PDB file of C-alpha atoms in Angstrom:
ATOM      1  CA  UNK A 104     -31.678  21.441 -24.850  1.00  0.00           C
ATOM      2  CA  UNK A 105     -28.400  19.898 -25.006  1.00  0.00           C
ATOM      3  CA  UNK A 106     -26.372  18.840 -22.033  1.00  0.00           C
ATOM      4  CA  UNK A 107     -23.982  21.438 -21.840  1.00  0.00           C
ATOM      5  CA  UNK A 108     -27.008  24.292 -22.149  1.00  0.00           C
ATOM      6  CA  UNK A 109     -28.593  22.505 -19.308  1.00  0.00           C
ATOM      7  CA  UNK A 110     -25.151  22.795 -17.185  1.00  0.00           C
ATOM      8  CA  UNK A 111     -25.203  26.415 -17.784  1.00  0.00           C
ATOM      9  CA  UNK A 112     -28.836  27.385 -17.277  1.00  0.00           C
ATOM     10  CA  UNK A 113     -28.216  25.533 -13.858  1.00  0.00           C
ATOM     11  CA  UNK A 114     -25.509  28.284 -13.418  1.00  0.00           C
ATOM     12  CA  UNK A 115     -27.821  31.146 -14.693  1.00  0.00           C
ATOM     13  CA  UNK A 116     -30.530  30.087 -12.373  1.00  0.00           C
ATOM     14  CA  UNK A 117     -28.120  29.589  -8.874  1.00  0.00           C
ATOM     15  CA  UNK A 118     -26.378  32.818  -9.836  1.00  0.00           C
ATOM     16  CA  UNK A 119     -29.698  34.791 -10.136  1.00  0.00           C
ATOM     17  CA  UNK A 120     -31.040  33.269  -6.563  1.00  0.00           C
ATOM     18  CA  UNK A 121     -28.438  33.893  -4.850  1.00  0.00           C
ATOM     19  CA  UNK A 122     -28.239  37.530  -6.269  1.00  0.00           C
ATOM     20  CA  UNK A 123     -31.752  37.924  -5.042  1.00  0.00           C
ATOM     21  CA  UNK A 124     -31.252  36.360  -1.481  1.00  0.00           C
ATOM     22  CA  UNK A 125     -27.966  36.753  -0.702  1.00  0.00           C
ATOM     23  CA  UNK A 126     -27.182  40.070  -2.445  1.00  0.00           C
ATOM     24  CA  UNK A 127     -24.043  40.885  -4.925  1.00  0.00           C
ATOM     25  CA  UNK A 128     -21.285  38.032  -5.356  1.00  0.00           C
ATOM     26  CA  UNK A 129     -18.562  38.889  -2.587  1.00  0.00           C
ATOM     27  CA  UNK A 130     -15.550  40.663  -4.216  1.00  0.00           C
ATOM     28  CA  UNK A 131     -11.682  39.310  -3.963  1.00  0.00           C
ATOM     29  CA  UNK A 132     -10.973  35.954  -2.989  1.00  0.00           C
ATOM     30  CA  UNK A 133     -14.328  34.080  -1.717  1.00  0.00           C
ATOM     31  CA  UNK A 134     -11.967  30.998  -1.048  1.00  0.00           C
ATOM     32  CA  UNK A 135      -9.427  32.919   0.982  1.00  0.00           C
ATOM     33  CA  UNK A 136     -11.070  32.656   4.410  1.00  0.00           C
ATOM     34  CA  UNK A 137     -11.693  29.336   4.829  1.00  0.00           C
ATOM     35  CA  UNK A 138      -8.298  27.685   2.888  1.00  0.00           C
ATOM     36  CA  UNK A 139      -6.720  26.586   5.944  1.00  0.00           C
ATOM     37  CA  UNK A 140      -9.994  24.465   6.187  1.00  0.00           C
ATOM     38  CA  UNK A 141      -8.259  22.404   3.395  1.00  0.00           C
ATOM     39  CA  UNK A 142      -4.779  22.170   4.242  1.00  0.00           C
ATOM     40  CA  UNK A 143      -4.106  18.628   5.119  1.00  0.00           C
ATOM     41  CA  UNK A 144      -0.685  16.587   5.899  1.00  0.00           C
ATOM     42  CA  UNK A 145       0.726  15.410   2.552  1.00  0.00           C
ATOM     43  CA  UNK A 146       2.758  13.115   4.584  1.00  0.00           C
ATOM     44  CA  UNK A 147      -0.303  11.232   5.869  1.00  0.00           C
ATOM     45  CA  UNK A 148      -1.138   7.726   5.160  1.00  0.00           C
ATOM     46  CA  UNK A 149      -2.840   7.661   2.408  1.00  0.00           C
ATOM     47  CA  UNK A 150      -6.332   6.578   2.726  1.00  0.00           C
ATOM     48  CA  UNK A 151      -8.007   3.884  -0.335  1.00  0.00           C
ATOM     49  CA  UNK A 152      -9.491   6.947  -2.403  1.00  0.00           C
ATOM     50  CA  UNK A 153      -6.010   8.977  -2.980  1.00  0.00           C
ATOM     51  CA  UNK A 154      -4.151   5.621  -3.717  1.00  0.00           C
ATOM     52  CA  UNK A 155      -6.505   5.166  -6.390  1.00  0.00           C
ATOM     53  CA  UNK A 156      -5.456   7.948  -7.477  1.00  0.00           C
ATOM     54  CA  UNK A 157      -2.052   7.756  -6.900  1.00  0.00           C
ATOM     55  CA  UNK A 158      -2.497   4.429  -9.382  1.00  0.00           C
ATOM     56  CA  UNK A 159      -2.801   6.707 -12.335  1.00  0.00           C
ATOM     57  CA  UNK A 160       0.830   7.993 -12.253  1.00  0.00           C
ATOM     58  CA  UNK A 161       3.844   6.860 -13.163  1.00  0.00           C
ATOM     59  CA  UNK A 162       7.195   7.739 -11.573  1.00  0.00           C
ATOM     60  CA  UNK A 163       8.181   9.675 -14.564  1.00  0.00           C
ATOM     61  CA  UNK A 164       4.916  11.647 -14.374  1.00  0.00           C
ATOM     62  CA  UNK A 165       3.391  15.497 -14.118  1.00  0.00           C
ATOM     63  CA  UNK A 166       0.806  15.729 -12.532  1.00  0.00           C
ATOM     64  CA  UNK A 167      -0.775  18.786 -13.379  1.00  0.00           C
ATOM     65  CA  UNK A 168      -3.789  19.356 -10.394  1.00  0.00           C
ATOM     66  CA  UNK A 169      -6.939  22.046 -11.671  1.00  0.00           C
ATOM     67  CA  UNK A 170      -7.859  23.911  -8.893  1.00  0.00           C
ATOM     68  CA  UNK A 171      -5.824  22.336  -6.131  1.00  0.00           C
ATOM     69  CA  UNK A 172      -6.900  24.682  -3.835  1.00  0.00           C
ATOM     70  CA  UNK A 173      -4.659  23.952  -0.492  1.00  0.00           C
ATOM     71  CA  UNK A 174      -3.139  21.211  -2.100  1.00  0.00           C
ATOM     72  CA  UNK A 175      -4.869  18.478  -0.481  1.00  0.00           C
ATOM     73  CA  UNK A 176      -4.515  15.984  -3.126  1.00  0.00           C
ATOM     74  CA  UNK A 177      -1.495  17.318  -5.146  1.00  0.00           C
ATOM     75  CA  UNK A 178       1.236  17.026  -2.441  1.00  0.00           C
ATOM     76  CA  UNK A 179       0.518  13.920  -1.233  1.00  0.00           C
ATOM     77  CA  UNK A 180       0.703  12.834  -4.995  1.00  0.00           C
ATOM     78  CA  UNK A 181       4.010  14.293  -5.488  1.00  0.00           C
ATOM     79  CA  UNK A 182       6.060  11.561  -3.611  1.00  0.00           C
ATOM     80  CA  UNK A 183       4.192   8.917  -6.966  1.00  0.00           C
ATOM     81  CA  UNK A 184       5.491  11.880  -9.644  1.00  0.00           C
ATOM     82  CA  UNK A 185       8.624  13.254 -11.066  1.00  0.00           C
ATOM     83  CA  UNK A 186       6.748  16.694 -10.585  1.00  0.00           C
ATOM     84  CA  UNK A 187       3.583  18.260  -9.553  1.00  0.00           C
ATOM     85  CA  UNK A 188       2.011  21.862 -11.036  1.00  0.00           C
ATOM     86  CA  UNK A 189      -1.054  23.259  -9.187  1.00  0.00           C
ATOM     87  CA  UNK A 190      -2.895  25.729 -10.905  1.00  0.00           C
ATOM     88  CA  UNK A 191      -5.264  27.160  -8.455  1.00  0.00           C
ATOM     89  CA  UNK A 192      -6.585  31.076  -8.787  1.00  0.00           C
ATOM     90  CA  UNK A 193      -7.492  31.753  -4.823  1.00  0.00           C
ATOM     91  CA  UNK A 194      -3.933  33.725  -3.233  1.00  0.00           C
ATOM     92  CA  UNK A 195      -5.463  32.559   0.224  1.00  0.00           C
ATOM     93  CA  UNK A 196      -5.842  28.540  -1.287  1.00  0.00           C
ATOM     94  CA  UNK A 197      -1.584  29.159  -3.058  1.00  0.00           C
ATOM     95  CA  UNK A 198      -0.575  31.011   0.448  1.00  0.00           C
ATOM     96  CA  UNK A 199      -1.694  27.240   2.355  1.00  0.00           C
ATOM     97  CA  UNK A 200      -0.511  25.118  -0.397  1.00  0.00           C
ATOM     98  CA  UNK A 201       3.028  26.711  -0.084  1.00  0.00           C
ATOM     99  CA  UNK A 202       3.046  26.838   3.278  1.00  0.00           C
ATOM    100  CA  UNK A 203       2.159  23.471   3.712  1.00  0.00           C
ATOM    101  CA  UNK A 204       4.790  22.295   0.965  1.00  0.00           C
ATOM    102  CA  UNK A 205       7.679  23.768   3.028  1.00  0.00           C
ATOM    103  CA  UNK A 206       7.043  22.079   6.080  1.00  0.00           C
ATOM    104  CA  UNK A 207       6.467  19.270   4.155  1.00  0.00           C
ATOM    105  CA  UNK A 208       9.654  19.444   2.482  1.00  0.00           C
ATOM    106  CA  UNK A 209       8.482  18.724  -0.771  1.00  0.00           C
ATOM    107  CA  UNK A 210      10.567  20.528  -3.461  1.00  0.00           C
ATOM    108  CA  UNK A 211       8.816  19.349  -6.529  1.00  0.00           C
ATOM    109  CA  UNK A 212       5.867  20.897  -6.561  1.00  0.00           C
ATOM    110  CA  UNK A 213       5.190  24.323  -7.590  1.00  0.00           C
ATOM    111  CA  UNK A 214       1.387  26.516  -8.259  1.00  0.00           C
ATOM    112  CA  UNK A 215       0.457  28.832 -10.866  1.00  0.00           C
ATOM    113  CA  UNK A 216      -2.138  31.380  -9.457  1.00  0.00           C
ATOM    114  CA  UNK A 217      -4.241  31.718 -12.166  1.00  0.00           C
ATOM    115  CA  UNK A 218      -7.849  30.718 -13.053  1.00  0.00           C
ATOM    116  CA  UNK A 219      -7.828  27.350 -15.713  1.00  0.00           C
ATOM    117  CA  UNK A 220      -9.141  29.108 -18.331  1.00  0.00           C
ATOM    118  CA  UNK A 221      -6.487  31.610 -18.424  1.00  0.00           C
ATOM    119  CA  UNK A 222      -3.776  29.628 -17.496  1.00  0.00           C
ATOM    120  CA  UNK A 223      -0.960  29.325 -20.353  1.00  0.00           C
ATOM    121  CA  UNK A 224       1.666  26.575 -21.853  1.00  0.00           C
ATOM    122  CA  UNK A 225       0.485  24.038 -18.901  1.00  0.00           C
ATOM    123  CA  UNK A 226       0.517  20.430 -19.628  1.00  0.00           C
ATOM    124  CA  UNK A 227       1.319  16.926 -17.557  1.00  0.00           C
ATOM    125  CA  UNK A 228       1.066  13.612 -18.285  1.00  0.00           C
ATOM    126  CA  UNK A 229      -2.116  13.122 -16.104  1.00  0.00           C
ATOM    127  CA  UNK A 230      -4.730  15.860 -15.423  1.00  0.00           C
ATOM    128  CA  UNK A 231      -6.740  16.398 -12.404  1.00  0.00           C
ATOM    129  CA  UNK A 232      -9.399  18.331 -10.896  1.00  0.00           C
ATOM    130  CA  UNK A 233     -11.401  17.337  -8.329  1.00  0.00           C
ATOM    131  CA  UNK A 234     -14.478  18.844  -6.817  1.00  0.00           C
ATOM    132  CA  UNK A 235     -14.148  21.558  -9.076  1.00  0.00           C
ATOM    133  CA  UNK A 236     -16.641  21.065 -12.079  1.00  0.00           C
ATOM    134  CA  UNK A 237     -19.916  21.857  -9.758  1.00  0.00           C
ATOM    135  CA  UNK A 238     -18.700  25.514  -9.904  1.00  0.00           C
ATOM    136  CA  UNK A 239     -17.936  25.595 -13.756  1.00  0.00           C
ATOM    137  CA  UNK A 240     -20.279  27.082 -16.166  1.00  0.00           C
ATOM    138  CA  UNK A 241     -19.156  26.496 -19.374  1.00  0.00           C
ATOM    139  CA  UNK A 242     -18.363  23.036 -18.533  1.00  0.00           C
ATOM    140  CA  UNK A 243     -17.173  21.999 -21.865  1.00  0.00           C
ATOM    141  CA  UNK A 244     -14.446  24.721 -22.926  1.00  0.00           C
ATOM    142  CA  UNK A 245     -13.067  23.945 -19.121  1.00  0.00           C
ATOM    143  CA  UNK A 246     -13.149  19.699 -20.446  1.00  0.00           C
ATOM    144  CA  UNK A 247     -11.773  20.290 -23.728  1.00  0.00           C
ATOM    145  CA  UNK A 248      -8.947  22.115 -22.146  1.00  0.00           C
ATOM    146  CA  UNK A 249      -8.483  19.537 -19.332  1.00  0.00           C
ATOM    147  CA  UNK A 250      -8.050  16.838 -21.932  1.00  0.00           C
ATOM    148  CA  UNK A 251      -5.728  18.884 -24.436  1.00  0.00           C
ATOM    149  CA  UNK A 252      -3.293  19.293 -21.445  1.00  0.00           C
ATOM    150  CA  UNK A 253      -3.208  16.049 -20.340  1.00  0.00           C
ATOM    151  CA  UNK A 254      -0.355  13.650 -22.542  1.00  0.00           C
ATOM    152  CA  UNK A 255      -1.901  10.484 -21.301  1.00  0.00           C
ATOM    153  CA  UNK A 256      -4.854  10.816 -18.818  1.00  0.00           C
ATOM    154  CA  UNK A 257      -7.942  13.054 -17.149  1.00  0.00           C
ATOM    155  CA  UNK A 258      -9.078  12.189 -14.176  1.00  0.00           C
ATOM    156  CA  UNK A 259     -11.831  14.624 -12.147  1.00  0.00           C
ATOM    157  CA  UNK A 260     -13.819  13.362  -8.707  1.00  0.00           C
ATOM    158  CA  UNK A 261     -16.474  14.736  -7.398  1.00  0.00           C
ATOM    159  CA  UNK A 262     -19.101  13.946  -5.158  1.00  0.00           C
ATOM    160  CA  UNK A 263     -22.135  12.158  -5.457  1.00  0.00           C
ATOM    161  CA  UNK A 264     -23.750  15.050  -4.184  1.00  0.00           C
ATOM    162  CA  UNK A 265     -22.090  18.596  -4.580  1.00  0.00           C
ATOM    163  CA  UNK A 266     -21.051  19.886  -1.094  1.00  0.00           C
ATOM    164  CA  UNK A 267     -22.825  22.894  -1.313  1.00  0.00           C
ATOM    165  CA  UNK A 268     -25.768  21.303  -1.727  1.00  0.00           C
ATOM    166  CA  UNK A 269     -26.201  19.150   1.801  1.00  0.00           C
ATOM    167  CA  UNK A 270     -28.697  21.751   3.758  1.00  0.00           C
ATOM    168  CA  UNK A 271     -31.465  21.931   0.738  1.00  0.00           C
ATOM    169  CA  UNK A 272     -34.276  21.794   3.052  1.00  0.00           C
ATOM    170  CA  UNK A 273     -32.899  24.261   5.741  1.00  0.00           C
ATOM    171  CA  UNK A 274     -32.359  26.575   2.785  1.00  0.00           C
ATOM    172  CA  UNK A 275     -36.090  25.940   1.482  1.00  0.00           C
ATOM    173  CA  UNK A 276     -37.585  26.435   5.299  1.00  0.00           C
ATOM    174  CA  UNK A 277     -35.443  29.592   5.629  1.00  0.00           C
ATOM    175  CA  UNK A 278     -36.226  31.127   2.523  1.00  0.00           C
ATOM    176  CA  UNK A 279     -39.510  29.656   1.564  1.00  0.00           C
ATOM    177  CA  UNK A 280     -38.591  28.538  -1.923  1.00  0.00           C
ATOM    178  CA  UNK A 281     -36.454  25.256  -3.594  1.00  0.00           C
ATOM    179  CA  UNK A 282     -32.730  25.367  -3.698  1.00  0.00           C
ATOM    180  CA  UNK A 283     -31.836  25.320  -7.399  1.00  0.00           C
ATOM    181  CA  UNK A 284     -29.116  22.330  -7.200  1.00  0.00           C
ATOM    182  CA  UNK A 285     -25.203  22.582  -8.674  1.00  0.00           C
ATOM    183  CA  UNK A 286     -24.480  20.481 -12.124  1.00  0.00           C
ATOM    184  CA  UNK A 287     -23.839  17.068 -10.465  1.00  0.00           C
ATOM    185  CA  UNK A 288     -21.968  14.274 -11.729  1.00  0.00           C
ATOM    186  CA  UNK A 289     -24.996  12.750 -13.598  1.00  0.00           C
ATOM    187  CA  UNK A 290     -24.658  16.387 -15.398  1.00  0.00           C
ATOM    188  CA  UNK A 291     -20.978  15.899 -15.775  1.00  0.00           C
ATOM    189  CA  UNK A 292     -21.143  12.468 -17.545  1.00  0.00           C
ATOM    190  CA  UNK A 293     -24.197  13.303 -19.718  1.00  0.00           C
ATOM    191  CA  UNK A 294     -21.870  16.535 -20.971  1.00  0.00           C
ATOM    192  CA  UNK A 295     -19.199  14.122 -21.626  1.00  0.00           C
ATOM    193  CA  UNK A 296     -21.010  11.390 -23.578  1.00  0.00           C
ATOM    194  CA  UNK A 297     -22.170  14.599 -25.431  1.00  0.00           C
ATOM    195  CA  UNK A 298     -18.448  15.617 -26.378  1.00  0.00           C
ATOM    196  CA  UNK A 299     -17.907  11.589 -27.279  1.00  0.00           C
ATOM    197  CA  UNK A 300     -16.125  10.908 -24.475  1.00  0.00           C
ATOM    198  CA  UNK A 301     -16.457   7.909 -22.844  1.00  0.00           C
ATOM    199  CA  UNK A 302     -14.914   7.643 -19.009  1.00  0.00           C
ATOM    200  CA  UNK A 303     -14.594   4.622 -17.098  1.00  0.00           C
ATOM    201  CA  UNK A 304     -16.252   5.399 -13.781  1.00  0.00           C
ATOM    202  CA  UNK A 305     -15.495   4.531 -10.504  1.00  0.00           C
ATOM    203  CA  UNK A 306     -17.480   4.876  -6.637  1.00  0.00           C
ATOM    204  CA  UNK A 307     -14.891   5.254  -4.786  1.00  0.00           C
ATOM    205  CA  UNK A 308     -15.454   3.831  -0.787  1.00  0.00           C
ATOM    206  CA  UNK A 309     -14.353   6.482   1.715  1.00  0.00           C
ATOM    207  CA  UNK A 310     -16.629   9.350   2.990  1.00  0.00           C
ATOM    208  CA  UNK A 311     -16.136  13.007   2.696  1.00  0.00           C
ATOM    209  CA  UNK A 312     -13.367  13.721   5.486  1.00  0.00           C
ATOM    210  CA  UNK A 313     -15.047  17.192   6.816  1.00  0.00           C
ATOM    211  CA  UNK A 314     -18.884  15.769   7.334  1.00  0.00           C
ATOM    212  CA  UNK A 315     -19.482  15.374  11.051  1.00  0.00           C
ATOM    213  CA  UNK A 316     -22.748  13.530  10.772  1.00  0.00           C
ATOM    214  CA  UNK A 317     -23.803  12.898  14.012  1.00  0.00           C
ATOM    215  CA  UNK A 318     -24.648  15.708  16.694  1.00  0.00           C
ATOM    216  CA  UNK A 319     -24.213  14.873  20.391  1.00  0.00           C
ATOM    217  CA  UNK A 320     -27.443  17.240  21.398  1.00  0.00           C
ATOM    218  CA  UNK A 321     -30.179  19.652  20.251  1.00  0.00           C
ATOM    219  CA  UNK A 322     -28.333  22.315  20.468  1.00  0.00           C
ATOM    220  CA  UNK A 323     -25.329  21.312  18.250  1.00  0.00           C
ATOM    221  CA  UNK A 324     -27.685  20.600  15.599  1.00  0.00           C
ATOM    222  CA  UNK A 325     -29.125  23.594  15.718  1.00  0.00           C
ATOM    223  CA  UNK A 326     -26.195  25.205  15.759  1.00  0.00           C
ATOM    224  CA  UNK A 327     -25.151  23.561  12.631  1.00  0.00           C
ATOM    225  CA  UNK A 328     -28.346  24.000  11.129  1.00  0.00           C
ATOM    226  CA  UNK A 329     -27.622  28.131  11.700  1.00  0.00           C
ATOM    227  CA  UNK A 330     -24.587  28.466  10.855  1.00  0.00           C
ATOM    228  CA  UNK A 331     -24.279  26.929   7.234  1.00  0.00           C
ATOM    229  CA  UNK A 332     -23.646  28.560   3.882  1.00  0.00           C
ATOM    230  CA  UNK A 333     -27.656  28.281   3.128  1.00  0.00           C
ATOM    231  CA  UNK A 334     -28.087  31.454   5.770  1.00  0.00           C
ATOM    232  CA  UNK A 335     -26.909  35.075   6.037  1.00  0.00           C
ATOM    233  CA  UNK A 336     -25.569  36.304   9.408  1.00  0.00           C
ATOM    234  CA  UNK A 337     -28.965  38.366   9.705  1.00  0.00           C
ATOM    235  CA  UNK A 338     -31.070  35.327   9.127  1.00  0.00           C
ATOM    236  CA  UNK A 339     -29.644  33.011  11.847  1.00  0.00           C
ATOM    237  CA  UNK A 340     -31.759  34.126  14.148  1.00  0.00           C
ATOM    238  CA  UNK A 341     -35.289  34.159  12.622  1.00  0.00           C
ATOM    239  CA  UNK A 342     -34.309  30.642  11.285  1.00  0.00           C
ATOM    240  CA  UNK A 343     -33.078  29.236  15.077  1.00  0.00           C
ATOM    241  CA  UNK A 344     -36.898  29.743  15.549  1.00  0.00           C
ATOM    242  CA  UNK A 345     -37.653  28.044  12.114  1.00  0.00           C
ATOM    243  CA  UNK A 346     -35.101  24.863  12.757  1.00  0.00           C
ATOM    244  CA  UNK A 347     -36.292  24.385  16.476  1.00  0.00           C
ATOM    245  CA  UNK A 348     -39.830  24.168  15.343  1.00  0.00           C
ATOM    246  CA  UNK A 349     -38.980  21.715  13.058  1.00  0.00           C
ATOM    247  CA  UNK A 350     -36.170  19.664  14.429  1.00  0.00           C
ATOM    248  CA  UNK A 351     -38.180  16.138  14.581  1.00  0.00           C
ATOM    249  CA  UNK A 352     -38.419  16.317  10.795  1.00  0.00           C
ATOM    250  CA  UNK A 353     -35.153  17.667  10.460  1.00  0.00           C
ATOM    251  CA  UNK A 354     -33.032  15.638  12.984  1.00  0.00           C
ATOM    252  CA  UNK A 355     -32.884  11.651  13.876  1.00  0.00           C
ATOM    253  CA  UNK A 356     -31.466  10.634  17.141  1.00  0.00           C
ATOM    254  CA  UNK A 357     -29.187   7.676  17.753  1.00  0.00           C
ATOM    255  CA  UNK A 358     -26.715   6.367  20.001  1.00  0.00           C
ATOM    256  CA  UNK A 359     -24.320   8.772  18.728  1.00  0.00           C
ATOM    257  CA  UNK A 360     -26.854  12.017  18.831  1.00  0.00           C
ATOM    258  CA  UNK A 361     -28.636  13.896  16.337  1.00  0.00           C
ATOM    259  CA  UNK A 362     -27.988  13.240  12.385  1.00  0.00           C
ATOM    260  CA  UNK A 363     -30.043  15.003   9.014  1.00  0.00           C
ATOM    261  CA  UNK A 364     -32.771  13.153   8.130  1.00  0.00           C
ATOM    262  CA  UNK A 365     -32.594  14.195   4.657  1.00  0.00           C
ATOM    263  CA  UNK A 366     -28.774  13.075   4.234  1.00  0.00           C
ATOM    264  CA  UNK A 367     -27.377   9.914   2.433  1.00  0.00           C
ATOM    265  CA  UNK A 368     -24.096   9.220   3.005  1.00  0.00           C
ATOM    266  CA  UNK A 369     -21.615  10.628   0.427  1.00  0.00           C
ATOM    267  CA  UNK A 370     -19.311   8.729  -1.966  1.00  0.00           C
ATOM    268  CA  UNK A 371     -16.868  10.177  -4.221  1.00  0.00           C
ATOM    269  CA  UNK A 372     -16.553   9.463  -7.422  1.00  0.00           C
ATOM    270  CA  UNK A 373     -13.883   9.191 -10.039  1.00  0.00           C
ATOM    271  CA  UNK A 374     -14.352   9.530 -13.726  1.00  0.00           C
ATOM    272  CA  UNK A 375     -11.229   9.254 -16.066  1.00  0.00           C
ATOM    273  CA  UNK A 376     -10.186   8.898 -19.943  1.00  0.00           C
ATOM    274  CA  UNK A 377      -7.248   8.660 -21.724  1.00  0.00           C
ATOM    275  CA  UNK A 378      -6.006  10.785 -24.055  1.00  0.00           C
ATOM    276  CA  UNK A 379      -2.982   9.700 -25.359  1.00  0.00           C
TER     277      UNK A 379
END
């Protein structure tokens, strides 16, 4: 099985348990509801992963950002660029990123609402997406058009372990059965040595911003535990009873409260070509 038939059987095989646990795929825009979520300051300091970032462009630049969503990473970049072009396909994700972009002043950056695939005549000098190829399927149409839009460079981050992917053992003690686990970036890379590419690679050393590690009691945990993407509304409370049986195997304590057992920190990680 080659690399790429691997990424999408992964795909197959999420898509068909969560069909049979959590019912159809939600309609409209999934994204939508939580897209303030990822609205950030693009006039914030930035911290050491975004200025690595920010190394790859040149004043001349366009950035063109895959997926932007909210335009967490894209307007901050756009002070480094002569121009920024988001193409993100969530309305809710382009009604932040706009929003955020006028208070922010920033007049040159614009979006394109469409989904990558479908998106037409776009092209920078440096490409990015990040934490976007977990949730591709076809992983190498989606590369191959990454790197014929990009004049000079790709560059994609992702975590070392796909967000979605953090409760794995709630989801198993709530359902009974193994969560089958997102393409990762050991995926990623062996789908790119596959293609011939050959990315530098980079660990990059801050943390995932939105992880709140530490608990200050029982309770918090729990509620945590209950309220994650790994449970339907109907479920919370049969798994309460679940989690609270089973908190000393799922929880540590420490002097700042209650933290996943089964958690390793996070670090992101950047992986980038040229293509010029």
């Amino acid at each position: 099985m080659s690399a790429a038939t691997d990424y999408a059987a992964r795909h197959d095989a999420i898509a068909a348990q969560q069909s049979r646990i959590f019912g159809p795929e939600p309609q409209g825009d999934p994204w939508g509801a939580e897209a303030g979520f990822f609205r950030m300051d693009p006039n914030r300091d930035l911290g050491t992963n975004l200025r690595m970032i920010s190394s790859y462009l040149r004043p001349g630049d366009v950035l063109v950002d895959v997926g932007g969503g909210a335009g967490r990473v894209c307007l901050p970049m756009a002070r480094y660029c002569r121009e920024v072009v988001m193409v993100e396909p969530s309305p809710g994700m382009g009604a932040e990123f706009e929003a955020s972009r006028r208070e922010a002043g920033i007049d040159n950056a614009r979006r394109v609402q469409a989904d990558w695939m479908d998106a037409v005549g776009i092209e920078g000098d440096v490409v990015f997406s990040g934490d976007v190829t977990y949730f591709v399927r076809d992983i190498v149409p989606f590369v191959e058009k990454l790197a014929a839009a990009a004049r000079r460079r790709v560059v994609i981050t992702l975590w070392n372990e796909p967000p979605p992917c953090r409760g794995t053992p709630l989801f198993k003690l709530a359902h009974g059965e193994e969560q089958v686990q997102l393409p990762g970036f050991r995926q990623l890379l062996s789908v790119l040595w596959e293609m011939d590419i050959l990315p530098d690679v980079l660990v990059l050393p801050e943390g995932p911003w939105w992880e709140n590690r530490a608990y200050p009691s029982r309770e918090d945990a729990l509620t945590w535990a209950v309220e994650g993407p790994w449970l339907r509304a109907e479920d919370r409370e049969r798994a309460t009873g679940i989690f609270r049986d089973n908190f000393d195997e799922l929880f540590t304590s420490g002097p700042e409260g209650f933290r996943p057992r089964w958690q390793r920190p996070m670090r992101e990680l950047l992986i980038t070509w040229e293509t010029a």
